[in-house]
Coordinates of C-alpha atoms and ligand atoms in Angstrom, one line a residue:
Chain T
M1 CA 107.1 97.7 43.2
I2 CA 107.2 101.5 42.5
E3 CA 109.9 103.2 44.4
V4 CA 110.4 107.0 44.1
R5 CA 113.6 108.4 45.7
N6 CA 114.1 112.0 46.5
V7 CA 112.5 113.3 43.1
T8 CA 112.7 117.0 42.4
K9 CA 111.1 118.9 39.6
T10 CA 111.3 122.6 39.2
Y11 CA 109.9 125.1 36.6
G12 CA 111.6 128.2 36.6
S13 CA 111.9 129.3 40.3
T14 CA 109.0 127.1 41.6
K15 CA 109.6 123.9 43.0
V16 CA 106.8 121.6 41.8
L17 CA 107.9 118.4 43.5
D18 CA 110.2 118.7 46.5
D19 CA 112.2 115.7 47.4
V20 CA 109.5 113.3 47.2
S21 CA 110.1 109.8 48.4
L22 CA 107.5 107.0 48.4
T23 CA 107.0 103.3 47.8
I24 CA 104.1 101.7 46.4
A25 CA 103.6 98.0 46.8
P26 CA 102.7 95.8 44.2
G27 CA 99.1 94.5 43.7
G28 CA 96.4 96.9 44.8
V29 CA 94.7 100.2 44.0
T30 CA 96.6 103.3 45.4
S31 CA 94.8 106.8 45.1
I32 CA 96.6 110.1 45.0
I33 CA 94.6 113.0 46.3
G34 CA 95.4 116.7 46.7
A35 CA 94.3 120.2 45.6
N36 CA 94.9 121.6 42.3
G37 CA 98.5 122.4 41.7
A38 CA 99.6 120.0 44.5
G39 CA 101.9 118.2 42.0
K40 CA 99.9 115.0 41.4
S41 CA 100.2 114.9 37.6
T42 CA 103.6 115.9 37.7
L43 CA 104.7 113.0 40.1
L44 CA 102.4 110.5 37.8
S45 CA 104.1 111.8 34.7
I46 CA 107.7 111.4 36.1
I47 CA 106.7 107.7 37.4
G48 CA 105.4 107.1 33.7
R49 CA 108.6 108.5 32.2
L50 CA 106.7 111.1 30.2
L51 CA 108.7 113.8 32.1
P52 CA 112.3 113.7 33.3
A53 CA 112.8 114.7 36.8
D54 CA 115.5 117.1 37.7
S55 CA 116.9 114.9 40.4
G56 CA 116.1 111.8 42.1
R57 CA 115.3 108.2 40.8
V58 CA 112.1 106.3 39.9
T59 CA 112.3 102.6 39.7
V60 CA 109.5 100.0 38.6
D61 CA 110.3 96.5 39.7
G62 CA 113.8 97.7 40.0
L63 CA 114.0 99.2 36.4
D64 CA 115.0 102.8 36.5
V65 CA 112.5 104.5 34.3
A66 CA 114.8 107.1 32.9
T67 CA 117.4 104.5 31.5
T68 CA 115.3 101.3 30.7
P69 CA 114.6 101.0 26.9
G70 CA 111.0 102.4 26.3
A71 CA 109.9 99.2 24.6
T72 CA 110.6 97.0 27.8
L73 CA 108.9 99.4 29.9
A74 CA 105.8 99.6 27.9
K75 CA 105.0 96.1 28.4
R76 CA 105.2 96.5 32.2
L77 CA 103.9 100.1 32.7
A78 CA 100.9 102.0 31.1
V79 CA 100.1 105.7 31.8
L80 CA 97.4 107.9 31.0
R81 CA 97.6 111.6 31.2
Q82 CA 94.9 114.0 32.4
E83 CA 94.7 115.7 29.1
N84 CA 94.6 113.7 25.8
H85 CA 94.7 115.2 22.4
T86 CA 95.4 113.6 19.0
S87 CA 95.8 115.7 16.1
I88 CA 95.2 112.7 13.7
R89 CA 91.8 111.4 12.6
L90 CA 91.4 108.1 14.5
S91 CA 88.5 105.8 15.2
V92 CA 87.7 104.6 18.8
R93 CA 88.7 101.0 17.5
E94 CA 92.1 102.2 16.1
L95 CA 93.0 104.1 19.4
V96 CA 92.1 101.0 21.4
A97 CA 94.3 98.9 19.1
F98 CA 97.3 101.2 19.6
G99 CA 97.1 99.9 23.3
R100 CA 98.5 96.7 21.9
F101 CA 101.3 98.2 20.0
P102 CA 104.0 97.1 22.8
H103 CA 103.2 93.6 22.3
S104 CA 102.1 93.3 18.8
R105 CA 104.4 96.0 17.2
G106 CA 101.9 97.1 15.0
R107 CA 100.9 93.5 13.7
L108 CA 97.7 92.5 15.5
N109 CA 97.1 88.8 16.0
A110 CA 94.2 87.1 17.3
T111 CA 95.1 87.7 20.9
D112 CA 95.4 91.4 20.2
L113 CA 92.1 91.7 18.5
A114 CA 90.2 89.8 21.1
A115 CA 91.6 92.2 23.9
V116 CA 90.5 95.0 21.6
D117 CA 87.0 93.8 21.4
E118 CA 87.0 93.0 25.1
A119 CA 87.8 96.4 26.1
I120 CA 85.4 98.0 23.7
A121 CA 82.7 95.9 25.0
Y122 CA 83.4 96.5 28.6
F123 CA 83.4 100.2 28.5
E124 CA 80.4 100.1 26.3
L125 CA 82.0 101.8 23.2
E126 CA 80.5 99.3 20.7
E127 CA 78.0 101.6 19.4
F128 CA 80.6 104.4 18.3
A129 CA 83.6 102.0 17.9
D130 CA 84.1 103.1 14.4
R131 CA 83.4 106.8 15.0
Q132 CA 86.1 109.4 14.9
L133 CA 87.3 110.5 18.4
D134 CA 86.4 114.0 17.8
Q135 CA 82.9 112.9 17.1
L136 CA 82.4 111.6 20.8
S137 CA 81.3 113.3 23.9
G138 CA 83.8 114.0 26.6
G139 CA 83.1 111.0 28.6
Q140 CA 82.7 108.7 25.8
R141 CA 86.2 109.8 24.5
Q142 CA 87.6 109.4 28.0
R143 CA 86.4 105.9 28.2
A144 CA 88.0 105.2 24.7
H145 CA 91.4 106.5 26.1
V146 CA 91.2 104.4 29.3
A147 CA 90.2 101.3 27.2
A148 CA 93.2 101.9 25.2
V149 CA 95.5 102.0 28.4
L150 CA 94.1 99.0 29.8
C151 CA 94.4 97.1 26.6
Q152 CA 98.2 97.5 27.0
D153 CA 97.7 94.8 29.9
T154 CA 100.6 96.0 31.9
D155 CA 101.4 95.0 35.5
Y156 CA 101.5 98.8 36.5
V157 CA 98.8 101.2 35.4
L158 CA 99.0 104.8 36.2
L159 CA 95.9 106.9 35.5
D160 CA 95.5 110.6 35.8
E161 CA 91.9 111.4 36.7
P162 CA 90.5 108.6 34.9
L163 CA 86.8 109.7 36.0
N164 CA 87.2 112.8 34.3
N165 CA 83.8 113.7 32.4
L166 CA 82.4 110.3 33.5
D167 CA 78.8 109.9 34.5
M168 CA 78.1 108.1 37.9
R169 CA 77.3 104.7 36.6
H170 CA 80.6 104.7 34.2
S171 CA 82.5 106.0 37.1
V172 CA 81.4 103.2 39.4
Q173 CA 82.1 100.7 36.4
M174 CA 85.6 102.0 35.9
M175 CA 86.4 101.7 39.5
R176 CA 85.1 98.2 39.8
R177 CA 87.3 97.1 36.8
L178 CA 90.4 98.7 38.3
R179 CA 89.6 97.0 41.6
R180 CA 89.0 93.7 40.0
M181 CA 92.4 94.0 37.9
A182 CA 94.2 94.6 41.1
R183 CA 92.7 91.6 43.0
D184 CA 92.2 88.9 40.4
F185 CA 95.5 89.8 38.2
A186 CA 97.8 91.3 41.0
K187 CA 98.0 94.5 39.0
T188 CA 99.4 97.9 40.5
V189 CA 96.8 100.5 39.8
V190 CA 97.7 104.3 40.9
L191 CA 95.4 106.7 40.1
V192 CA 94.7 110.5 40.6
V193 CA 91.4 111.0 42.0
H194 CA 89.4 114.1 42.8
D195 CA 86.5 112.6 44.5
I196 CA 87.7 111.6 47.8
N197 CA 84.8 109.2 48.3
F198 CA 85.8 107.3 45.1
A199 CA 89.3 107.0 46.5
S200 CA 87.9 105.8 49.9
C201 CA 85.4 103.2 48.6
H202 CA 87.7 101.7 46.1
S203 CA 91.3 102.0 47.2
D204 CA 93.7 99.9 49.3
E205 CA 95.9 102.9 49.9
V206 CA 95.8 106.7 49.7
I207 CA 98.7 109.1 49.1
A208 CA 97.9 112.8 50.0
M209 CA 99.9 115.6 48.4
R210 CA 100.1 119.3 49.2
D211 CA 102.4 121.9 47.7
G212 CA 104.8 119.5 46.0
G213 CA 105.2 117.1 48.9
V214 CA 103.5 113.8 50.2
V215 CA 101.6 114.7 53.4
A216 CA 100.5 111.2 54.3
Q217 CA 100.4 107.8 52.9
G218 CA 98.6 104.7 54.4
P219 CA 95.9 102.3 54.4
T220 CA 92.6 104.2 53.2
A221 CA 90.6 103.9 56.3
E222 CA 93.4 105.5 58.3
L223 CA 93.8 108.5 56.1
M224 CA 89.8 109.2 55.8
T225 CA 89.9 111.4 58.9
P226 CA 88.3 114.9 59.0
E227 CA 91.7 116.2 60.5
L228 CA 93.9 114.9 57.5
L229 CA 91.4 115.8 54.8
S230 CA 91.1 119.3 56.0
T231 CA 94.8 119.8 56.1
V232 CA 95.1 118.6 52.6
F233 CA 92.2 120.3 51.1
D234 CA 91.9 123.6 53.4
L235 CA 88.3 122.7 53.8
D236 CA 86.1 121.4 56.6
I237 CA 85.3 118.0 55.9
A238 CA 83.1 115.7 58.0
V239 CA 83.7 111.9 57.7
H240 CA 80.7 109.4 58.3
D241 CA 80.7 105.6 58.3
I242 CA 78.1 104.5 55.7
G243 CA 77.6 101.0 54.6
G244 CA 81.0 100.0 55.7
N245 CA 82.6 103.0 53.8
R246 CA 84.2 106.1 55.2
I247 CA 82.4 108.9 53.4
G248 CA 83.4 112.6 53.4
V249 CA 80.8 115.2 53.3
Y250 CA 81.6 118.8 52.4
Y251 CA 79.0 120.0 50.1
S252 CA 77.5 122.7 52.2
Chain V
M1 CA 72.2 92.9 16.2
S2 CA 75.2 90.9 15.3
R3 CA 78.4 92.3 16.9
V4 CA 81.1 93.8 14.7
T5 CA 84.5 92.4 15.4
S6 CA 87.7 94.3 15.2
A7 CA 89.1 91.7 12.9
E8 CA 86.2 92.0 10.4
T9 CA 86.6 96.0 10.4
F10 CA 90.2 96.0 10.1
A11 CA 90.3 93.5 7.2
R12 CA 87.6 95.6 5.6
A13 CA 89.9 98.8 6.2
R14 CA 92.8 96.8 4.7
R15 CA 90.9 95.9 1.3
R16 CA 89.9 99.4 0.9
E17 CA 93.4 100.6 1.4
H18 CA 94.6 98.1 -1.3
R19 CA 91.9 99.2 -3.6
V20 CA 93.0 103.1 -3.3
L21 CA 96.7 102.1 -3.6
A22 CA 96.0 99.9 -6.7
L23 CA 94.0 102.6 -8.5
L24 CA 96.7 105.2 -7.9
A25 CA 99.2 102.9 -9.2
L26 CA 97.2 102.3 -12.3
A27 CA 96.8 106.1 -12.6
A28 CA 100.5 106.6 -12.2
V29 CA 101.5 104.0 -14.9
A30 CA 98.8 105.5 -17.3
V31 CA 100.4 108.9 -17.2
V32 CA 103.8 107.7 -17.4
V33 CA 102.9 105.6 -20.5
A34 CA 100.9 108.4 -22.0
F35 CA 103.7 110.8 -21.4
C36 CA 106.3 108.5 -23.1
V37 CA 104.1 107.5 -26.4
I38 CA 101.9 110.4 -27.0
A39 CA 102.8 112.1 -30.3
L40 CA 106.0 110.3 -30.6
R41 CA 107.4 111.4 -34.1
G42 CA 110.8 111.4 -36.0
N43 CA 113.5 109.4 -34.7
W44 CA 111.3 107.7 -32.0
E45 CA 114.0 105.8 -30.3
Y46 CA 116.0 108.8 -29.5
A47 CA 112.8 110.7 -28.6
L48 CA 111.9 107.8 -26.3
T49 CA 115.1 108.0 -24.3
I50 CA 114.8 111.5 -23.8
R51 CA 111.3 111.1 -22.5
A52 CA 112.1 108.3 -20.3
R53 CA 114.9 110.1 -18.5
K54 CA 112.6 113.1 -18.1
V55 CA 109.7 110.7 -16.6
A56 CA 112.5 108.9 -14.3
A57 CA 113.5 112.4 -13.0
M58 CA 109.9 113.2 -12.1
V59 CA 109.3 109.9 -10.5
V60 CA 112.5 110.4 -8.3
V61 CA 111.6 114.0 -7.4
G62 CA 107.9 113.0 -6.8
C63 CA 109.0 110.3 -4.4
A64 CA 111.4 112.4 -2.6
V65 CA 108.9 115.1 -2.1
A66 CA 106.2 113.0 -1.1
V67 CA 108.0 110.9 1.4
S68 CA 109.9 113.8 3.0
S69 CA 106.5 115.8 3.4
V70 CA 104.5 113.0 4.9
L71 CA 107.2 112.1 7.5
F72 CA 107.9 115.7 8.3
Q73 CA 104.2 116.1 9.1
T74 CA 104.1 113.3 11.4
V75 CA 107.2 114.2 13.4
T76 CA 105.9 117.8 13.7
N77 CA 102.4 116.8 14.4
N78 CA 100.6 118.9 12.0
R79 CA 98.9 118.9 8.6
V80 CA 99.9 122.4 7.2
L81 CA 103.6 122.5 7.4
T82 CA 106.0 120.8 5.0
P83 CA 109.9 121.0 4.4
G84 CA 109.1 123.1 1.5
I85 CA 107.0 125.6 3.3
M86 CA 109.7 125.7 6.2
G87 CA 112.0 126.9 3.7
F88 CA 114.4 123.9 3.6
D89 CA 114.6 123.7 -0.2
S90 CA 115.4 127.4 -0.5
L91 CA 118.3 126.6 2.1
F92 CA 119.5 124.1 -0.2
V93 CA 119.7 126.6 -2.9
L94 CA 121.5 129.1 -0.7
V95 CA 124.3 126.3 0.1
Q96 CA 124.9 125.8 -3.4
T97 CA 125.2 129.4 -4.3
L98 CA 127.5 129.8 -1.3
V99 CA 129.7 127.0 -2.4
V100 CA 130.1 128.8 -5.8
Y101 CA 130.6 132.2 -4.1
F102 CA 133.5 131.1 -1.8
F103 CA 135.0 128.5 -3.9
G104 CA 134.3 129.6 -7.5
A105 CA 132.9 127.6 -10.4
L106 CA 136.1 126.1 -11.1
A107 CA 136.8 124.3 -7.9
L108 CA 132.9 123.5 -8.3
S109 CA 133.6 121.6 -11.6
S110 CA 136.8 120.1 -10.5
A111 CA 135.6 118.6 -7.2
D112 CA 133.9 115.3 -7.2
P113 CA 130.3 116.0 -7.5
R114 CA 129.2 113.2 -5.2
L115 CA 131.6 114.6 -2.5
L116 CA 130.0 118.0 -2.9
F117 CA 126.5 116.8 -2.8
A118 CA 127.4 114.8 0.4
G119 CA 129.0 118.0 2.0
Q120 CA 125.7 119.9 1.0
V121 CA 123.7 117.1 2.6
V122 CA 125.5 117.0 5.7
F123 CA 125.0 120.7 6.1
M124 CA 121.4 120.4 5.5
V125 CA 121.1 117.6 8.1
V126 CA 122.7 119.6 10.8
F127 CA 120.8 122.8 9.7
A128 CA 117.4 121.0 9.6
G129 CA 118.2 119.4 13.0
A130 CA 118.8 122.7 14.6
L131 CA 115.8 124.3 13.0
Y132 CA 113.8 121.6 14.3
R133 CA 114.8 121.6 17.7
W134 CA 114.5 125.3 18.0
L135 CA 111.1 125.5 16.4
F136 CA 109.4 122.4 17.8
G137 CA 111.4 121.6 20.8
R138 CA 109.5 124.2 23.1
R139 CA 106.1 123.4 24.6
S140 CA 104.1 125.9 23.0
R141 CA 104.1 125.8 19.2
D142 CA 101.6 127.9 17.6
L143 CA 100.9 127.0 14.2
Y144 CA 100.8 130.6 12.8
V145 CA 104.0 131.6 14.4
L146 CA 105.5 128.5 12.8
V147 CA 104.1 129.2 9.3
L148 CA 105.4 132.8 9.8
V149 CA 108.8 131.5 10.6
G150 CA 108.7 129.1 7.5
V151 CA 107.9 132.0 5.3
V152 CA 110.6 134.5 6.7
C153 CA 113.2 131.7 6.5
G154 CA 112.3 130.8 2.9
T155 CA 112.4 134.6 1.8
L156 CA 115.7 135.1 3.6
F157 CA 117.4 132.1 2.1
S158 CA 116.1 133.0 -1.4
S159 CA 117.2 136.6 -0.9
L160 CA 120.5 135.7 0.4
S161 CA 120.9 133.4 -2.5
S162 CA 120.2 136.0 -5.1
L163 CA 122.4 138.6 -3.1
A164 CA 125.3 136.1 -3.5
A165 CA 124.5 135.4 -7.0
R166 CA 124.9 139.0 -7.8
L167 CA 128.3 139.1 -6.1
I168 CA 129.5 136.2 -8.0
N169 CA 131.5 136.8 -11.3
P170 CA 129.7 136.5 -14.5
N171 CA 131.5 133.2 -15.6
D172 CA 130.9 131.4 -12.3
F173 CA 127.3 132.8 -12.6
V174 CA 126.5 130.9 -15.7
V175 CA 127.7 127.6 -14.2
L176 CA 125.6 128.3 -11.1
Q177 CA 122.5 129.1 -13.2
D178 CA 122.8 125.9 -14.9
T179 CA 122.6 124.0 -11.8
L180 CA 120.0 126.1 -10.2
F181 CA 117.5 126.4 -12.9
A182 CA 117.6 122.9 -13.9
S183 CA 114.3 121.6 -15.2
F184 CA 113.0 118.2 -15.9
N185 CA 114.3 119.0 -19.4
S186 CA 118.0 119.1 -18.4
V187 CA 118.5 116.6 -15.8
D188 CA 122.1 115.3 -15.5
Q189 CA 122.2 111.6 -16.0
D190 CA 124.9 110.7 -13.3
L191 CA 123.0 113.0 -10.8
L192 CA 119.8 111.0 -11.8
V193 CA 121.2 107.5 -11.0
V194 CA 122.8 108.7 -7.8
S195 CA 119.5 110.5 -6.7
A196 CA 117.3 107.4 -7.7
V197 CA 119.6 105.0 -5.5
L198 CA 119.5 107.6 -2.6
V199 CA 115.8 107.9 -2.6
A200 CA 115.3 104.3 -2.8
V201 CA 117.7 103.7 0.0
V202 CA 116.2 106.3 2.3
S203 CA 112.7 105.2 1.3
L204 CA 113.4 101.6 2.4
W205 CA 115.1 102.9 5.6
M206 CA 112.0 105.0 6.4
G207 CA 109.8 102.0 5.6
R208 CA 111.0 100.3 8.4
L209 CA 110.0 103.0 10.8
F210 CA 106.3 103.0 9.4
R211 CA 104.6 101.3 12.3
R212 CA 106.5 103.2 14.9
L213 CA 105.8 106.4 13.0
D214 CA 101.8 105.5 13.2
V215 CA 102.2 105.6 17.0
L216 CA 104.3 108.7 16.9
A217 CA 101.5 110.5 15.1
L218 CA 99.3 110.2 18.1
G219 CA 101.8 112.6 20.0
R220 CA 104.8 112.6 22.1
E221 CA 103.4 111.4 25.3
H222 CA 101.4 108.4 23.6
A223 CA 104.4 107.3 21.9
L224 CA 106.5 107.2 24.9
N225 CA 103.7 105.3 26.9
L226 CA 103.8 102.8 24.0
G227 CA 107.3 102.3 23.9
V228 CA 108.6 104.2 20.9
D229 CA 111.7 106.0 21.3
H230 CA 110.5 109.3 20.3
R231 CA 113.9 111.1 20.1
S232 CA 115.5 108.4 18.0
V233 CA 112.8 108.0 15.6
V234 CA 112.6 111.8 15.0
N235 CA 116.2 112.1 14.6
Q236 CA 116.2 109.5 11.9
V237 CA 113.4 111.0 10.2
L238 CA 115.1 114.5 10.1
V239 CA 118.1 113.1 8.5
A240 CA 115.9 111.4 5.9
V241 CA 114.0 114.4 5.3
A242 CA 117.3 116.5 4.8
V243 CA 118.7 113.9 2.3
L244 CA 115.2 113.7 0.3
V245 CA 115.0 117.5 0.1
S246 CA 118.4 117.9 -1.0
V247 CA 118.0 115.3 -3.6
A248 CA 114.7 116.7 -5.1
T249 CA 116.2 120.3 -4.9
A250 CA 119.4 119.3 -6.5
L251 CA 117.4 117.7 -9.4
V252 CA 114.8 120.3 -10.3
G253 CA 115.0 123.2 -7.8
P254 CA 112.1 124.1 -5.2
I255 CA 108.6 123.1 -5.8
T256 CA 107.4 124.5 -2.6
F257 CA 103.7 123.4 -2.3
L258 CA 103.9 119.9 -4.1
G259 CA 104.6 118.1 -0.8
L260 CA 101.7 119.7 0.9
L261 CA 99.1 118.9 -1.9
V262 CA 100.0 115.3 -2.4
A263 CA 100.4 114.6 1.5
N264 CA 97.2 115.9 2.3
V265 CA 95.1 114.4 -0.6
A266 CA 96.6 111.1 -0.1
R267 CA 95.4 111.2 3.4
Q268 CA 91.9 112.0 2.3
L269 CA 92.0 109.4 -0.3
A270 CA 93.1 106.7 2.0
G271 CA 91.0 107.7 5.0
V272 CA 93.5 106.7 7.2
S273 CA 96.8 108.0 8.8
R274 CA 98.8 104.7 8.5
H275 CA 102.2 105.3 6.8
R276 CA 102.1 102.2 5.0
V277 CA 99.2 103.5 3.0
V278 CA 99.7 107.3 3.1
V279 CA 103.4 107.2 2.1
P280 CA 103.0 105.3 -1.1
A281 CA 99.8 107.0 -1.9
S282 CA 101.4 110.2 -1.6
A283 CA 104.3 109.2 -3.8
L284 CA 102.0 107.9 -6.6
L285 CA 100.1 111.0 -6.3
A286 CA 103.1 113.3 -6.8
V287 CA 104.1 111.2 -9.9
V288 CA 100.8 111.6 -11.2
A289 CA 100.7 115.3 -10.5
L290 CA 104.1 115.9 -12.3
V291 CA 104.0 113.6 -15.2
G292 CA 100.3 114.4 -15.9
G293 CA 100.9 118.0 -15.3
Q294 CA 103.9 118.0 -17.6
L295 CA 102.1 116.2 -20.1
V296 CA 99.2 118.6 -20.2
L297 CA 101.4 121.5 -20.2
E298 CA 103.7 120.1 -23.2
R299 CA 101.3 118.4 -25.3
V300 CA 97.9 120.0 -24.8
F301 CA 98.9 123.6 -24.5
S302 CA 102.3 123.3 -26.0
L303 CA 103.5 125.6 -23.2
D304 CA 107.0 126.0 -22.0
T305 CA 106.2 127.2 -18.6
A306 CA 107.7 125.6 -15.7
L307 CA 105.4 123.1 -14.2
S308 CA 106.4 124.3 -10.7
V309 CA 104.7 127.4 -11.5
I310 CA 101.5 125.8 -11.9
I311 CA 101.9 123.4 -8.9
N312 CA 102.7 126.3 -6.7
F313 CA 99.6 128.2 -7.9
V314 CA 97.3 125.3 -7.1
G315 CA 99.2 124.2 -3.9
G316 CA 99.4 127.9 -2.5
I317 CA 95.5 128.1 -2.8
Y318 CA 95.2 124.8 -1.1
F319 CA 97.7 126.0 1.6
I320 CA 95.5 129.0 2.4
A321 CA 92.4 127.1 2.3
L322 CA 94.0 124.9 5.0
L323 CA 95.0 127.6 7.0
I324 CA 91.7 129.0 7.1
R325 CA 90.0 125.7 8.1
E326 CA 92.5 125.3 10.8
A327 CA 91.6 128.8 12.0
K328 CA 88.1 127.8 12.2
R329 CA 88.7 124.9 14.4
Ligands
LIG1 N1 105.0 123.1 32.0 C1 104.8 123.9 33.2 N2 105.3 124.8 33.4 C2 105.2 125.6 34.7 N3 104.6 125.2 35.5 C3 104.1 124.1 35.5 C4 104.0 123.2 34.2 N4 103.2 122.2 34.4 C5 102.9 122.2 35.8 N5 103.2 123.4 36.4 C6 102.9 123.9 37.7 O1 103.3 122.8 38.6 C7 102.3 122.5 39.6 C8 101.7 121.3 39.8 O2 101.0 120.9 38.6 P1 100.5 119.5 38.5 O3 99.9 119.4 37.2 O4 101.3 118.5 38.9 O5 99.2 119.6 39.7 P2 98.0 118.7 40.1 O6 98.3 118.3 41.4 O7 98.0 117.7 38.9 O8 96.9 119.6 39.7 P3 95.3 119.4 39.1 O9 94.4 118.7 40.3 O10 94.8 120.7 38.8 O11 95.5 118.3 38.0 C9 101.1 123.6 39.3 O12 101.3 124.6 40.2 C10 101.5 124.0 37.9 O13 101.1 125.3 37.6
LIG2 MG1 96.6 117.0 37.4

């Protein structure tokens, strides 16, 4: 269980997160939606202990992320940021193998190597597995980063816009994989998504954010309403039932 | 098409790394032997002792410079800056000069040299830590600003040193000059032994961090995600770098661009960023560069020029080339 209690973050004089409290139950896919600058990435980074909160507390399975040793936490919680730069020369395979570090401490055994091969195969990275990251397209690179994080094989996985740069097929494949992880292995997946329809079709729960606060949290079907979506995004959004899913239409 | 497995790929990479290291080790041994035996005349036992001591000094300095440069580049996440370029060794010279300025050469020679050295190292550790936090603690760190700050710091420290040196009384100055303008020809034996032990201990200590440093090289956020205690590793590296820079500078004075040259060439030769490979490769390259360079200077051209002049000339050109390449990216 992820528990966020009264978390506040301020940059200069602007409050980016204003007294946020929420609970994410274990097992399941939770999508965070909201406009640019709503504070989604900031919240995810604080939960993933990449960023310290100014005040408040975040616990994962009762472990305070600010004080638990990094090596312990890295076996339970993995986080991928929105932007990922590496300044060193690195092949896809090497990057994915780094995902095993919390378990292998740098000495890859047969299990680690098998996990690396599996992730590379699933994300269709075999063809360029030994190419340098900077020689890939944006979507290929994104897949490599997600593969590395999933290779970490943690109970909690936080992904900031994992669908960035992905084409439709790879987006769907990625969401299916996340769902399957949640269903078959009881993993807790929290992701930031901009495409509300991906959030709608693949998540169990949605958290809607606006101006540094949580506007609503609940089962996906309950939140996919024209009223709520238009207050969150300041945009008229019609919602239709198509093939058993709630689909928002806002293109014209 | 048969599928390539990670096990095979990584095994092949390891074999390649071992080959590169073996070749470099061979080259290093070859230059060391050549340096000791070529044109050995007269009282050869005596000459050999002198040469061996000189080689030992070059090996110690080479290792210290190489290890400190690679580690510094890892914790600062860039390929262009080294402690030498950031003015760390000029700072050490300044500290030495100020000690003489304030306490006089007499106090200097009566004090326990090991205690004195320890004091200087502590100062270096504190200062290097402060400089690092100030420069690299912020979010935005423009490479050119950092290079500029490094150049300014280096120049400032050397100017302050020469100013202080001018104000020192002439007798003290002679003593100071002896310590400052030391070269491989005049390395003190006791200092050499202490330095060798220090460099060995620090290198072994850093060796235990190599795998974590590999992760750290991916960047701060990646390291935190993978459970590496970023702050603790960086602090340990900064202390180690301060000690290594002090040792190298105390032995032969600043060789600004040597570290940059060997760290980058080693990475290129190895084709990977793994510290287990890059650190020993740079150290071996540094030995080849120093011993080989000195060999060519002394035996081929019969020149008395300090080797550092030539290394800084080559390294300086390489530095500018690196800067231009970074600018194009
Ligand atoms: N380092 C920083 N310094 C100052 N302000 C920042 C910093 N990082 C983020 N902000 C501000 O905090 C607010 C929230 O940023 P955050 O990245 O969490 O937004 P987001 O919801 O992820 O947006 P997006 O959908 O564009 O990714 C924004 O207004 C942003 O300008
Ligand atoms: Mg964001």
